[in-house]
mmCIF file with all atom_site columns, C-alpha atoms in Angstrom:
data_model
loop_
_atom_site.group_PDB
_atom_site.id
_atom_site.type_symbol
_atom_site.label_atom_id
_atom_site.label_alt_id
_atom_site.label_comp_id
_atom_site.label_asym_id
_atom_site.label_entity_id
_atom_site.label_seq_id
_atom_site.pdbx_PDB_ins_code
_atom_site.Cartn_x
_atom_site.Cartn_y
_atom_site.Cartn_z
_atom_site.occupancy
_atom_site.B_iso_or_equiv
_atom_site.pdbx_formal_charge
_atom_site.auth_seq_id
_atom_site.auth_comp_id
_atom_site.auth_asym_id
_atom_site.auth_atom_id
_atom_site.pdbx_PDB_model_num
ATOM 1   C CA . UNK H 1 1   ? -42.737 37.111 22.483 1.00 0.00 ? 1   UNK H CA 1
ATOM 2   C CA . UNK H 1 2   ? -40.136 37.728 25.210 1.00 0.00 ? 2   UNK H CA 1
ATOM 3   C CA . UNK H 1 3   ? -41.421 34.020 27.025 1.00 0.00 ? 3   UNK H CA 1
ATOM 4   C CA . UNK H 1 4   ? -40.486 32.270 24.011 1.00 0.00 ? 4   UNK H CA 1
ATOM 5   C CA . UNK H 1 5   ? -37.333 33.748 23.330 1.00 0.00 ? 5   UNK H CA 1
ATOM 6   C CA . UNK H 1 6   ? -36.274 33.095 26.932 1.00 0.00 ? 6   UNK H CA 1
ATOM 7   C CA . UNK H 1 7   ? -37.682 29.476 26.899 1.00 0.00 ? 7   UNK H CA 1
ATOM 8   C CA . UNK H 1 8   ? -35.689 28.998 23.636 1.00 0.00 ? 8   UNK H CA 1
ATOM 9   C CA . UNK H 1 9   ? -32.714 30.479 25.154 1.00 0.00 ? 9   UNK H CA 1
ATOM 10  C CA . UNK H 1 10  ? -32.511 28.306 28.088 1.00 0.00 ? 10  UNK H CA 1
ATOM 11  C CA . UNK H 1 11  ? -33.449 24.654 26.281 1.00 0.00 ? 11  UNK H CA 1
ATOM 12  C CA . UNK H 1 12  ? -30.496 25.837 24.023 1.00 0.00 ? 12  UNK H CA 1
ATOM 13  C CA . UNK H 1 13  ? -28.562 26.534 26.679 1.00 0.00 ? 13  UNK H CA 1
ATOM 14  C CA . UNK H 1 14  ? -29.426 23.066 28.638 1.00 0.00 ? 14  UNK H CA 1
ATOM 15  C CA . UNK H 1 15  ? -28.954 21.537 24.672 1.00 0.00 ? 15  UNK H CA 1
ATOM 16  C CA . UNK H 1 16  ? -25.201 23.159 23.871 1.00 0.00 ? 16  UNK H CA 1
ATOM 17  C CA . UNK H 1 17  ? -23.703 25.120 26.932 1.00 0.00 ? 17  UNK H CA 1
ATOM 18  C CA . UNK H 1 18  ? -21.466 22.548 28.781 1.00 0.00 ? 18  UNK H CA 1
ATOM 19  C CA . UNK H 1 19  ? -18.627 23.268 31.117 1.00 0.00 ? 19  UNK H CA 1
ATOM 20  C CA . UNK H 1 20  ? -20.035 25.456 33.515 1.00 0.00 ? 20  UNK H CA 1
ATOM 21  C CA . UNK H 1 21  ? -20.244 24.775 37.463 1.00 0.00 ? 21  UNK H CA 1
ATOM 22  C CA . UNK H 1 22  ? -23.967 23.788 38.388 1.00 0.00 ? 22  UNK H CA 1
ATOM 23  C CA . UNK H 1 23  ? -25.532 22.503 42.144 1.00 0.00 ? 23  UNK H CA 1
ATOM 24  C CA . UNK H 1 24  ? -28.051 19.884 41.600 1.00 0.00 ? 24  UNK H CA 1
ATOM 25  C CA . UNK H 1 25  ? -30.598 19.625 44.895 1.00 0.00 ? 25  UNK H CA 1
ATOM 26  C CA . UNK H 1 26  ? -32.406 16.663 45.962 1.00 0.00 ? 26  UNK H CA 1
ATOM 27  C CA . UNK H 1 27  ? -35.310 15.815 48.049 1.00 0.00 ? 27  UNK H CA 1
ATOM 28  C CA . UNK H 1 28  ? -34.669 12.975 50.818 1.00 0.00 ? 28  UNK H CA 1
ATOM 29  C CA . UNK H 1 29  ? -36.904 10.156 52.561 1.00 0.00 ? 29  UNK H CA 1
ATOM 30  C CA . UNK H 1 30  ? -36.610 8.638  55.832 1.00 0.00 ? 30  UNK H CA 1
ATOM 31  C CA . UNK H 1 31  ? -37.076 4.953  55.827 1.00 0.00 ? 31  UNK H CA 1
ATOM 32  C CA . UNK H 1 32  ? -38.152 2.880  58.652 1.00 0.00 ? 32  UNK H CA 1
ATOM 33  C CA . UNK H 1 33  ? -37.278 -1.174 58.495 1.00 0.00 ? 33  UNK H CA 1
ATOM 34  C CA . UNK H 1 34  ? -35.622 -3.768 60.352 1.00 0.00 ? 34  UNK H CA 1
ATOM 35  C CA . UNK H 1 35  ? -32.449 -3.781 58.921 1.00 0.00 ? 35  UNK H CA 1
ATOM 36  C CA . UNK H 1 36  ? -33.143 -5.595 55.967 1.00 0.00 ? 36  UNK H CA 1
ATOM 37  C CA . UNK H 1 37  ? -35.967 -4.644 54.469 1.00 0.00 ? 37  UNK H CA 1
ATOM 38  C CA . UNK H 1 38  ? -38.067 -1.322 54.250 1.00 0.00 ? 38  UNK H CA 1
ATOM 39  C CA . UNK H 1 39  ? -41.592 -0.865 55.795 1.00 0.00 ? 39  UNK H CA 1
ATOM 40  C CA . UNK H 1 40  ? -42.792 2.304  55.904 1.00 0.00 ? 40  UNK H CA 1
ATOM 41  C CA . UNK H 1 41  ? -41.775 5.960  55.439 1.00 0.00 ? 41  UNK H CA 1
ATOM 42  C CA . UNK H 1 42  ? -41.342 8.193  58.056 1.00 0.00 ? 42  UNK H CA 1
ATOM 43  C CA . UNK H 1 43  ? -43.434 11.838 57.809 1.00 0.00 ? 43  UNK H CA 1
ATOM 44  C CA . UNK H 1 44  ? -41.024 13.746 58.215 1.00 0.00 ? 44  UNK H CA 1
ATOM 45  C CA . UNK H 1 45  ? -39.161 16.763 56.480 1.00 0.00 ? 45  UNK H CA 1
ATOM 46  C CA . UNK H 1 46  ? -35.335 15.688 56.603 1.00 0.00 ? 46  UNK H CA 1
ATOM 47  C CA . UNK H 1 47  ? -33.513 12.816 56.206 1.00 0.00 ? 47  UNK H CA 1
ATOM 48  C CA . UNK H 1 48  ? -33.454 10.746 59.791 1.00 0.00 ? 48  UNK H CA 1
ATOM 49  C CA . UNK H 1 49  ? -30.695 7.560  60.548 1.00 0.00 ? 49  UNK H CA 1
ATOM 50  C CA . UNK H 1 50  ? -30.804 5.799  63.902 1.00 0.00 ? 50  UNK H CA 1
ATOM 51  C CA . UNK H 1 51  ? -33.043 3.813  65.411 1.00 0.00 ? 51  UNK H CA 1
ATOM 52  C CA . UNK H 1 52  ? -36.335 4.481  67.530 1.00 0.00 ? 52  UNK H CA 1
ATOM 53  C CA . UNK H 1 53  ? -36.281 1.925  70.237 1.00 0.00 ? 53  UNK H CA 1
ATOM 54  C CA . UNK H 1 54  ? -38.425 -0.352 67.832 1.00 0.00 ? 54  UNK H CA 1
ATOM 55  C CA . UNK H 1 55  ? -37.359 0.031  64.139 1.00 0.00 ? 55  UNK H CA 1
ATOM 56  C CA . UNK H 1 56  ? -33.855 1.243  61.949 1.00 0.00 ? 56  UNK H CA 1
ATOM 57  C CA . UNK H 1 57  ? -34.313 4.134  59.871 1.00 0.00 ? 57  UNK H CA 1
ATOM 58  C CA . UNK H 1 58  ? -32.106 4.696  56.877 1.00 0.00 ? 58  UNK H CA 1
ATOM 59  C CA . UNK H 1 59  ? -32.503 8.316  54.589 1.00 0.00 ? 59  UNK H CA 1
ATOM 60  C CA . UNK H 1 60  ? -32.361 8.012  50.415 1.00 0.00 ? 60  UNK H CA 1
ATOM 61  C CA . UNK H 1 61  ? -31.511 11.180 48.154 1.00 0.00 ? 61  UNK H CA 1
ATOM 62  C CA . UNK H 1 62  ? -31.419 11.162 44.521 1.00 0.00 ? 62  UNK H CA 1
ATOM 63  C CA . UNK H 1 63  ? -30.192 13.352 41.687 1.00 0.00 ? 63  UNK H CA 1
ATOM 64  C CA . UNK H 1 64  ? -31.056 13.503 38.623 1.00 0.00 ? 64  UNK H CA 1
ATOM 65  C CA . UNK H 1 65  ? -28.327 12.805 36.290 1.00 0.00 ? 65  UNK H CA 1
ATOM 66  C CA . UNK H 1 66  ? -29.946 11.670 32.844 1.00 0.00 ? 66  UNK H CA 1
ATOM 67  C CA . UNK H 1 67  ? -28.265 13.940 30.707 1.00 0.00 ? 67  UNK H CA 1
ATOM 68  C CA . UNK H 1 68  ? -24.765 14.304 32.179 1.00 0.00 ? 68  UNK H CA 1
ATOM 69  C CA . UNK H 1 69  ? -21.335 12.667 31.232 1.00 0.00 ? 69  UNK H CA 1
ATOM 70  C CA . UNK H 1 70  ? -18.709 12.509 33.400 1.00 0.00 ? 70  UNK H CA 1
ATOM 71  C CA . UNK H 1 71  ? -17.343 15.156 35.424 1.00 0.00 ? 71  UNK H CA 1
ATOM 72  C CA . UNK H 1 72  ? -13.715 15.814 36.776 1.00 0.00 ? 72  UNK H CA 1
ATOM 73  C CA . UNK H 1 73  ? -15.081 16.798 40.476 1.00 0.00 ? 73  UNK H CA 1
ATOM 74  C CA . UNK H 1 74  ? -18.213 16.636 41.666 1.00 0.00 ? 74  UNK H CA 1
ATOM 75  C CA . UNK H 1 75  ? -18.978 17.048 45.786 1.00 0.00 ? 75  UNK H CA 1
ATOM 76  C CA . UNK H 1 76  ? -21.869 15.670 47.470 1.00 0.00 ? 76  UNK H CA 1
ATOM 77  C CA . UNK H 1 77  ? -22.839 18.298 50.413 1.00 0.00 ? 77  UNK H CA 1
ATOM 78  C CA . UNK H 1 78  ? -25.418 17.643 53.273 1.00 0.00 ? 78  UNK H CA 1
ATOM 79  C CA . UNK H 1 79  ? -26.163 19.521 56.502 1.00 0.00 ? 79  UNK H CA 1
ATOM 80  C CA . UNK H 1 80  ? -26.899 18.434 59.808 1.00 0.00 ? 80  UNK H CA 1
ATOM 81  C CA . UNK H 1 81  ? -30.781 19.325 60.309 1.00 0.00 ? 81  UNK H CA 1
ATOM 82  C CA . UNK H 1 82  ? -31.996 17.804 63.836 1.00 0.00 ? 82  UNK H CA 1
ATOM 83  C CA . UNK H 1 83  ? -29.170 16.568 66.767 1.00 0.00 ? 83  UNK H CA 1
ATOM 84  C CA . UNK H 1 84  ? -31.804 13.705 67.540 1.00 0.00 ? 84  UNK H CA 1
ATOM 85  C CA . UNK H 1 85  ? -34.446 12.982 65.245 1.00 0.00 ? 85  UNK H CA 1
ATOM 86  C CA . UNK H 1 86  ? -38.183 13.127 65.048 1.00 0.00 ? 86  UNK H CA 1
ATOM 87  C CA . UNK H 1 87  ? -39.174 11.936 68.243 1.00 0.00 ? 87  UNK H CA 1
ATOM 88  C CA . UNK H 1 88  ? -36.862 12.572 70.960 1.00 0.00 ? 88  UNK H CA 1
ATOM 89  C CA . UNK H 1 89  ? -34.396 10.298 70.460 1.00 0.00 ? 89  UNK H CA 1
ATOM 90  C CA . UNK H 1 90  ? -30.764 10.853 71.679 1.00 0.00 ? 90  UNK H CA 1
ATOM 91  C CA . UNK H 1 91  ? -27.953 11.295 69.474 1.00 0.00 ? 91  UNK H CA 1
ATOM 92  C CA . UNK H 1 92  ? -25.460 8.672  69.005 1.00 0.00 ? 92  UNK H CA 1
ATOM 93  C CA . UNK H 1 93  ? -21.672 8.747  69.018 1.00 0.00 ? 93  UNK H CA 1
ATOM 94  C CA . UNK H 1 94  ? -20.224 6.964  66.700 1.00 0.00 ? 94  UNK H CA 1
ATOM 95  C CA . UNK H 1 95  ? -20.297 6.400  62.831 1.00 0.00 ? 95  UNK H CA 1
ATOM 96  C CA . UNK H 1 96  ? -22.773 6.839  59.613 1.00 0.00 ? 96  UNK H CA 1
ATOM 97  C CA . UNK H 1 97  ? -21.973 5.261  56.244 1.00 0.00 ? 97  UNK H CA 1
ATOM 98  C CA . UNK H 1 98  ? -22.956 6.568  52.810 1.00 0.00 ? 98  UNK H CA 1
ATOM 99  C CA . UNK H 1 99  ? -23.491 4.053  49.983 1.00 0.00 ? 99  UNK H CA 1
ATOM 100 C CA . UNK H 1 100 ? -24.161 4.059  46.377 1.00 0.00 ? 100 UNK H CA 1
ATOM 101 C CA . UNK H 1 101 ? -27.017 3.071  45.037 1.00 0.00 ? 101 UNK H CA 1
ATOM 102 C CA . UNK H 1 102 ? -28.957 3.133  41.399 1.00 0.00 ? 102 UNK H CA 1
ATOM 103 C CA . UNK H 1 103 ? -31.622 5.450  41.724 1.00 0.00 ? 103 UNK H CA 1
ATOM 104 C CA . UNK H 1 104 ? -34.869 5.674  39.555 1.00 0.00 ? 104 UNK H CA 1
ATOM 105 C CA . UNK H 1 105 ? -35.621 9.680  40.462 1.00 0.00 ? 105 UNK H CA 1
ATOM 106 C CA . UNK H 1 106 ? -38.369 8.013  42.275 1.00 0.00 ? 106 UNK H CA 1
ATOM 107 C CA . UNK H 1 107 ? -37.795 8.021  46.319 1.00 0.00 ? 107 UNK H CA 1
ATOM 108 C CA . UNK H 1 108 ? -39.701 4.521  47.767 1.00 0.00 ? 108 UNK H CA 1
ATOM 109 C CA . UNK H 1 109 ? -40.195 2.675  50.704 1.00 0.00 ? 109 UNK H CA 1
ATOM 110 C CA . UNK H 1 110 ? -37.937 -0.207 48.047 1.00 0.00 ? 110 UNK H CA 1
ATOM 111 C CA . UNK H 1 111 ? -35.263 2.174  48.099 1.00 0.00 ? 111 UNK H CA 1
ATOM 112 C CA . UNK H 1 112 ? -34.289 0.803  51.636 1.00 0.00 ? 112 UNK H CA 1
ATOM 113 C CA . UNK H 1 113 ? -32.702 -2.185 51.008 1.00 0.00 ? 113 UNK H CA 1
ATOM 114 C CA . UNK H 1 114 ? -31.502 -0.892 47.080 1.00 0.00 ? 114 UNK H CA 1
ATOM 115 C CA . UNK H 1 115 ? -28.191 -2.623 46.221 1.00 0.00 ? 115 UNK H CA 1
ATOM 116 C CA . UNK H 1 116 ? -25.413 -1.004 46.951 1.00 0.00 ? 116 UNK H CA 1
ATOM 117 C CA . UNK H 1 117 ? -22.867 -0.474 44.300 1.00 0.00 ? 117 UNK H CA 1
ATOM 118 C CA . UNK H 1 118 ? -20.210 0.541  46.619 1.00 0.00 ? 118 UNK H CA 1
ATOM 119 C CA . UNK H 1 119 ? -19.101 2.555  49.581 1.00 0.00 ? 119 UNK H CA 1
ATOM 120 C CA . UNK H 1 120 ? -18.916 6.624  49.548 1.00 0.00 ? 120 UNK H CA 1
ATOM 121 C CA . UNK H 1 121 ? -17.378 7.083  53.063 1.00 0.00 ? 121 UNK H CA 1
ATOM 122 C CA . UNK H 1 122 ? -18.062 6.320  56.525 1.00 0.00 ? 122 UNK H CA 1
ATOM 123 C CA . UNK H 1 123 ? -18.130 9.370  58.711 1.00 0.00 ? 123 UNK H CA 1
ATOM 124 C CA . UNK H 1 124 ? -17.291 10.004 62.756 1.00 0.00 ? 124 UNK H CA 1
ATOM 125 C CA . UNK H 1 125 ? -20.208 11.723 63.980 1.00 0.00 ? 125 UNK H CA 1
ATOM 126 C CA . UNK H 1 126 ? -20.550 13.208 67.970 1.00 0.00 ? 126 UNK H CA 1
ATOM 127 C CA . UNK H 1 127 ? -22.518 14.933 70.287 1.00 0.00 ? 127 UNK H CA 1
ATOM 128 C CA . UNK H 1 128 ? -20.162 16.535 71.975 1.00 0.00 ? 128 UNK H CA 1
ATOM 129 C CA . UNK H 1 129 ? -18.848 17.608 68.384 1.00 0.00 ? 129 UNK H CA 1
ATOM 130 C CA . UNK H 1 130 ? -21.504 18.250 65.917 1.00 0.00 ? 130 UNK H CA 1
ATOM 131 C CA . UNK H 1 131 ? -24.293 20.447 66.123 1.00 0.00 ? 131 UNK H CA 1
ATOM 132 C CA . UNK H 1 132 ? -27.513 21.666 64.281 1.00 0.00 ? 132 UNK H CA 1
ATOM 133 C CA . UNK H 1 133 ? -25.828 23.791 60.886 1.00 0.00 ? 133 UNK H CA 1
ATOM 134 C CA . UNK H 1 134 ? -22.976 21.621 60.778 1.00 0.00 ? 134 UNK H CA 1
ATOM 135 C CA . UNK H 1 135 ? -22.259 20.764 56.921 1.00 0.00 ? 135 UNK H CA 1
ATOM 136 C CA . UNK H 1 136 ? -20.794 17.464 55.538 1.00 0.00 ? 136 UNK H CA 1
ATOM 137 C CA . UNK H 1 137 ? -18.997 17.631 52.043 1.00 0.00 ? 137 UNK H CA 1
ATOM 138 C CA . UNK H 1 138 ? -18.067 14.818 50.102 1.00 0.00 ? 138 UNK H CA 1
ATOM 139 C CA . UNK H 1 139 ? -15.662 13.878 47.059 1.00 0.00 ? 139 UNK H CA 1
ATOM 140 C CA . UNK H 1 140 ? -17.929 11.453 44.657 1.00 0.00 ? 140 UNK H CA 1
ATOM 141 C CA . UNK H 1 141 ? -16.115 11.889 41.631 1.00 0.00 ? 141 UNK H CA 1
ATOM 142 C CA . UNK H 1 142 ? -15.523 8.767  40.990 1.00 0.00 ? 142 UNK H CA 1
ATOM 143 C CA . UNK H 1 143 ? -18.796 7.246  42.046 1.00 0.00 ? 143 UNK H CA 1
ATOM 144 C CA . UNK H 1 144 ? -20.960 9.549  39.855 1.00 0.00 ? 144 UNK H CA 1
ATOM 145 C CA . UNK H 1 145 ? -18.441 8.575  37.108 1.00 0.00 ? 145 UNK H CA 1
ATOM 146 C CA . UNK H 1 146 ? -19.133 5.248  37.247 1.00 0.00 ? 146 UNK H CA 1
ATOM 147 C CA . UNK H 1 147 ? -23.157 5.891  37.317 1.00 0.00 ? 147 UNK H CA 1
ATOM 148 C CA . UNK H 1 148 ? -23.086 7.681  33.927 1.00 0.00 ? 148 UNK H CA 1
ATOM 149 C CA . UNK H 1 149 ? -20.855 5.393  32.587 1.00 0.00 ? 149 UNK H CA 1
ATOM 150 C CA . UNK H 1 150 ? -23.459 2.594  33.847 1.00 0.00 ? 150 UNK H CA 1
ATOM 151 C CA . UNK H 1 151 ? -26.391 4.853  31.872 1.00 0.00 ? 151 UNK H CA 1
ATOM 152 C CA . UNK H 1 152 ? -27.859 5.162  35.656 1.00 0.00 ? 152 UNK H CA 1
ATOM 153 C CA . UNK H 1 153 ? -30.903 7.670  35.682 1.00 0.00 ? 153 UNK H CA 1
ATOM 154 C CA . UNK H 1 154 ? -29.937 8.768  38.851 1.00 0.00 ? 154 UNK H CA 1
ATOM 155 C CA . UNK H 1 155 ? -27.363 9.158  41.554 1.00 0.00 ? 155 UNK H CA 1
ATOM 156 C CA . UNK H 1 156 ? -28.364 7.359  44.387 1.00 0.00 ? 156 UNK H CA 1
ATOM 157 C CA . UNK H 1 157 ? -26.974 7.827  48.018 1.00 0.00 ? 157 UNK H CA 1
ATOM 158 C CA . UNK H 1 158 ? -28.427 5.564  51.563 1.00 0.00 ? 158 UNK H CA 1
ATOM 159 C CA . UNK H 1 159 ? -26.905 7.038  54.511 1.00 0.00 ? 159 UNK H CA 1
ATOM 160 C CA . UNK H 1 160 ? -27.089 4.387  58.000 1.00 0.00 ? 160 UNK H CA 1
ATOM 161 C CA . UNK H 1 161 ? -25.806 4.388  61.434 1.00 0.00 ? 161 UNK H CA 1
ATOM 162 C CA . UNK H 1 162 ? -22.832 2.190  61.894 1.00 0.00 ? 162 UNK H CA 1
ATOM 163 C CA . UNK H 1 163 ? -23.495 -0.819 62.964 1.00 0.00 ? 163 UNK H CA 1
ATOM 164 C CA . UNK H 1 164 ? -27.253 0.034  62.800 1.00 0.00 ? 164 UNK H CA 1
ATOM 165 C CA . UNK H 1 165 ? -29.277 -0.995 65.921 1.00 0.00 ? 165 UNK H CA 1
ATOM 166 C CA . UNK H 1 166 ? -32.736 -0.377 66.968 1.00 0.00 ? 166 UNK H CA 1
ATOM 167 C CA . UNK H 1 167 ? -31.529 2.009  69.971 1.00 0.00 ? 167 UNK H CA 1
ATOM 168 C CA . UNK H 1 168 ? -33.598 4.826  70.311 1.00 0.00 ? 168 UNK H CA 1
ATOM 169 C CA . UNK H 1 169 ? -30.652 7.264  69.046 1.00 0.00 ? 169 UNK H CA 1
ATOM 170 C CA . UNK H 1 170 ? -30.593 8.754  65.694 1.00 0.00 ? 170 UNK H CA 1
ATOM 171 C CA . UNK H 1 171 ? -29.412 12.065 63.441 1.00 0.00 ? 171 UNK H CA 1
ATOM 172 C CA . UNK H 1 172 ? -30.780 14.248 60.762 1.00 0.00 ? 172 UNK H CA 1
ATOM 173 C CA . UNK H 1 173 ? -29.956 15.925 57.721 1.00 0.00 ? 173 UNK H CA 1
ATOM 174 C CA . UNK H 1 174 ? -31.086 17.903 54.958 1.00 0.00 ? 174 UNK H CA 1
ATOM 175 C CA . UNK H 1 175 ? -30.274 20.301 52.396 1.00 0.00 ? 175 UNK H CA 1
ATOM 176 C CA . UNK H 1 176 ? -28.997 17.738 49.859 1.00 0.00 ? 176 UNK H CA 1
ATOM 177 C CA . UNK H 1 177 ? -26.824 18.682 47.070 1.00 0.00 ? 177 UNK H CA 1
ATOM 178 C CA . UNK H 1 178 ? -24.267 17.558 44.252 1.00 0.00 ? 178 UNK H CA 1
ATOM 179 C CA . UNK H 1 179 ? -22.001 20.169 42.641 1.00 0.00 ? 179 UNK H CA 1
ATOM 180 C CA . UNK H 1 180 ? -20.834 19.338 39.071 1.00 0.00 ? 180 UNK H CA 1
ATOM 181 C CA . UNK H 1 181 ? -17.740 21.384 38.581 1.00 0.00 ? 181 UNK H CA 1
ATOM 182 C CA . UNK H 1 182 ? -18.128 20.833 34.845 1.00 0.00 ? 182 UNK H CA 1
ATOM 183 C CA . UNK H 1 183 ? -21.860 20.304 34.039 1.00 0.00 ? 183 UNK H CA 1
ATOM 184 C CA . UNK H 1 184 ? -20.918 18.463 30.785 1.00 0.00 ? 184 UNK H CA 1
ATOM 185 C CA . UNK H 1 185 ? -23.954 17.211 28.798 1.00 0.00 ? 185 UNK H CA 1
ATOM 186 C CA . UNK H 1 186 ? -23.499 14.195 27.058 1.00 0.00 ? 186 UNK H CA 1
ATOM 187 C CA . UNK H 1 187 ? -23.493 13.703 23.428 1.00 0.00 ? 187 UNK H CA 1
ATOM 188 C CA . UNK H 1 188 ? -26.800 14.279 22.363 1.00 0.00 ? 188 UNK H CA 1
ATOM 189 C CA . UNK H 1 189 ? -28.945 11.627 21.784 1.00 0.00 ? 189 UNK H CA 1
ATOM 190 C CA . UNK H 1 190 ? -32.698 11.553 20.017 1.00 0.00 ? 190 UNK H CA 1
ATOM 191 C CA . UNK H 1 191 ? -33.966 13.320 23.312 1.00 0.00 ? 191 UNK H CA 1
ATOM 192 C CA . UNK H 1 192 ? -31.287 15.892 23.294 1.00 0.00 ? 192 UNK H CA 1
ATOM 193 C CA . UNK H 1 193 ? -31.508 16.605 20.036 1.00 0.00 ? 193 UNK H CA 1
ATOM 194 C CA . UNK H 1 194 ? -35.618 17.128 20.194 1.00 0.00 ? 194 UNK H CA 1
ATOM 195 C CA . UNK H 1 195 ? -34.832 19.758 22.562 1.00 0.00 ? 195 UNK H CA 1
ATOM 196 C CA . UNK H 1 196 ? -32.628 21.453 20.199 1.00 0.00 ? 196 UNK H CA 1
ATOM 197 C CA . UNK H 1 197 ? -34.754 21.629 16.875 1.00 0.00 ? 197 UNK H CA 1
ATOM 198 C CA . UNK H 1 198 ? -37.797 22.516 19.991 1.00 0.00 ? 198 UNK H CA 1
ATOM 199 C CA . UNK H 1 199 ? -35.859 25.400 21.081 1.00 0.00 ? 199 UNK H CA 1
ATOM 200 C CA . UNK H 1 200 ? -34.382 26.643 16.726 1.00 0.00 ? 200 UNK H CA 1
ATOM 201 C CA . UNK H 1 201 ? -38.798 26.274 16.475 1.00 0.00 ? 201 UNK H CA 1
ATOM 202 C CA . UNK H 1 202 ? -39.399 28.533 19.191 1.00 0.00 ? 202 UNK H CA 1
ATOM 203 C CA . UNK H 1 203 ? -36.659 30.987 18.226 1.00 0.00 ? 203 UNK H CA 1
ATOM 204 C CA . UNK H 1 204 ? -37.978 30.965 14.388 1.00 0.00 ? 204 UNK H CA 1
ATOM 205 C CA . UNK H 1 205 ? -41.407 31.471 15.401 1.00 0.00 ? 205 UNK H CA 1
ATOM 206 C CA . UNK H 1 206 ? -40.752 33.795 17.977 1.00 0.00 ? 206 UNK H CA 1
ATOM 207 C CA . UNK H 1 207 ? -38.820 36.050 15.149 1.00 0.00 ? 207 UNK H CA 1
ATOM 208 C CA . UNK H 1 208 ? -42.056 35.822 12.567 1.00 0.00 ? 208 UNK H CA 1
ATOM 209 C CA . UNK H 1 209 ? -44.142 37.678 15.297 1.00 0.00 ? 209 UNK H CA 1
ATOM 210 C CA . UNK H 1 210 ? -41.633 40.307 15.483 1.00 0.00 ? 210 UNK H CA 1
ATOM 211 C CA . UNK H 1 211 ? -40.766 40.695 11.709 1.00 0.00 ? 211 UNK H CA 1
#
């Protein structure tokens, strides 16, 4: 039973293998609001800021990082997708902001106005300077830090023009992702540890049918 021995393999490895460099990826939502409060999302495929003449759209991401403990570097990395968003908007010179929020692994319209536990950077941005490729990387060591040691779910990031305005000028990005230089799990817990004795079953039972 080659399935099971691999599926065993890899909850052990998820289970007991720490210390080893690992890329989480993220979806991302455009929201569209009036600066306060979220109303809708926007259908699109990467994560829009700006404004649209009418309304100020802010993006989300989230990773997943239930079963982590702290990590000595970890780098938040985002590319520039669209020059002027969804709808022909212009670009804007000027500045974006990231911000920290504590995220659910659930991206919502709520997610908008989530409290922010802190600011990640704020980031020159240009026309005449940035183009469609160009890739953003980030130190958030110590923000993911504190969200494990704050038992968060999930690391949550809002990204906003600065100082937003309804204007019809905006960015995109996509291509979300947090590297983990470490990767340590944390101690194991009840859910942790049903993994474990899940993957020792699957081993054992896998063995039987070869024996």
């Amino acid at each position: 039973m080659r399935v099971l021995r691999f599926i065993a393999a890899s909850l052990l490895a998820v289970s007991s293998a720490p210390g080893s460099a690992l890329v989480i990826t993220s979806d991302s939502l455009s929201i569209l609001g009036d600066g306060n409060t979220g109303s809708s999302v926007v259908p699109i495929d990467f994560a829009q800021i700006g404004g649209d003449g009418s309304s100020i759209s802010r993006a989300v991401a989230e990773f997943d990082i239930s079963v982590f403990d702290e990590d000595t570097k970890v780098t938040l990395s985002f590319v520039v997708d669209e020059a002027n968003g969804c709808c022909g908007q212009a670009t804007f010179d000027g500045f974006f902001g990231l911000v920290q929020y504590e995220g659910d692994n659930l991206l919502e319209v709520a997610d908008y106005q989530a409290t922010s536990l802190g600011t990640i950077a704020n980031l020159p941005i240009s026309g005449a300077t940035t183009s469609a490729g160009d890739r953003f990387e980030l130190d958030v060591t110590q923000s993911f830090n504190f969200a494990v040691q704050q038992g968060h779910e999930a690391f949550g990031v809002i990204l906003f023009h600065t100082p937003e305005s309804t204007a019809s000028q905006s960015w995109g990005f996509s291509n979300f992702a947090l590297e983990l230089e470490e990767a340590n799990i944390a101690v194991p817990g009840p859910g942790s540890l049903g993994l474990l004795g899940l993957a020792l079953c699957l081993l054992g039972f896998s063995r039987r049918k070869f024996a």
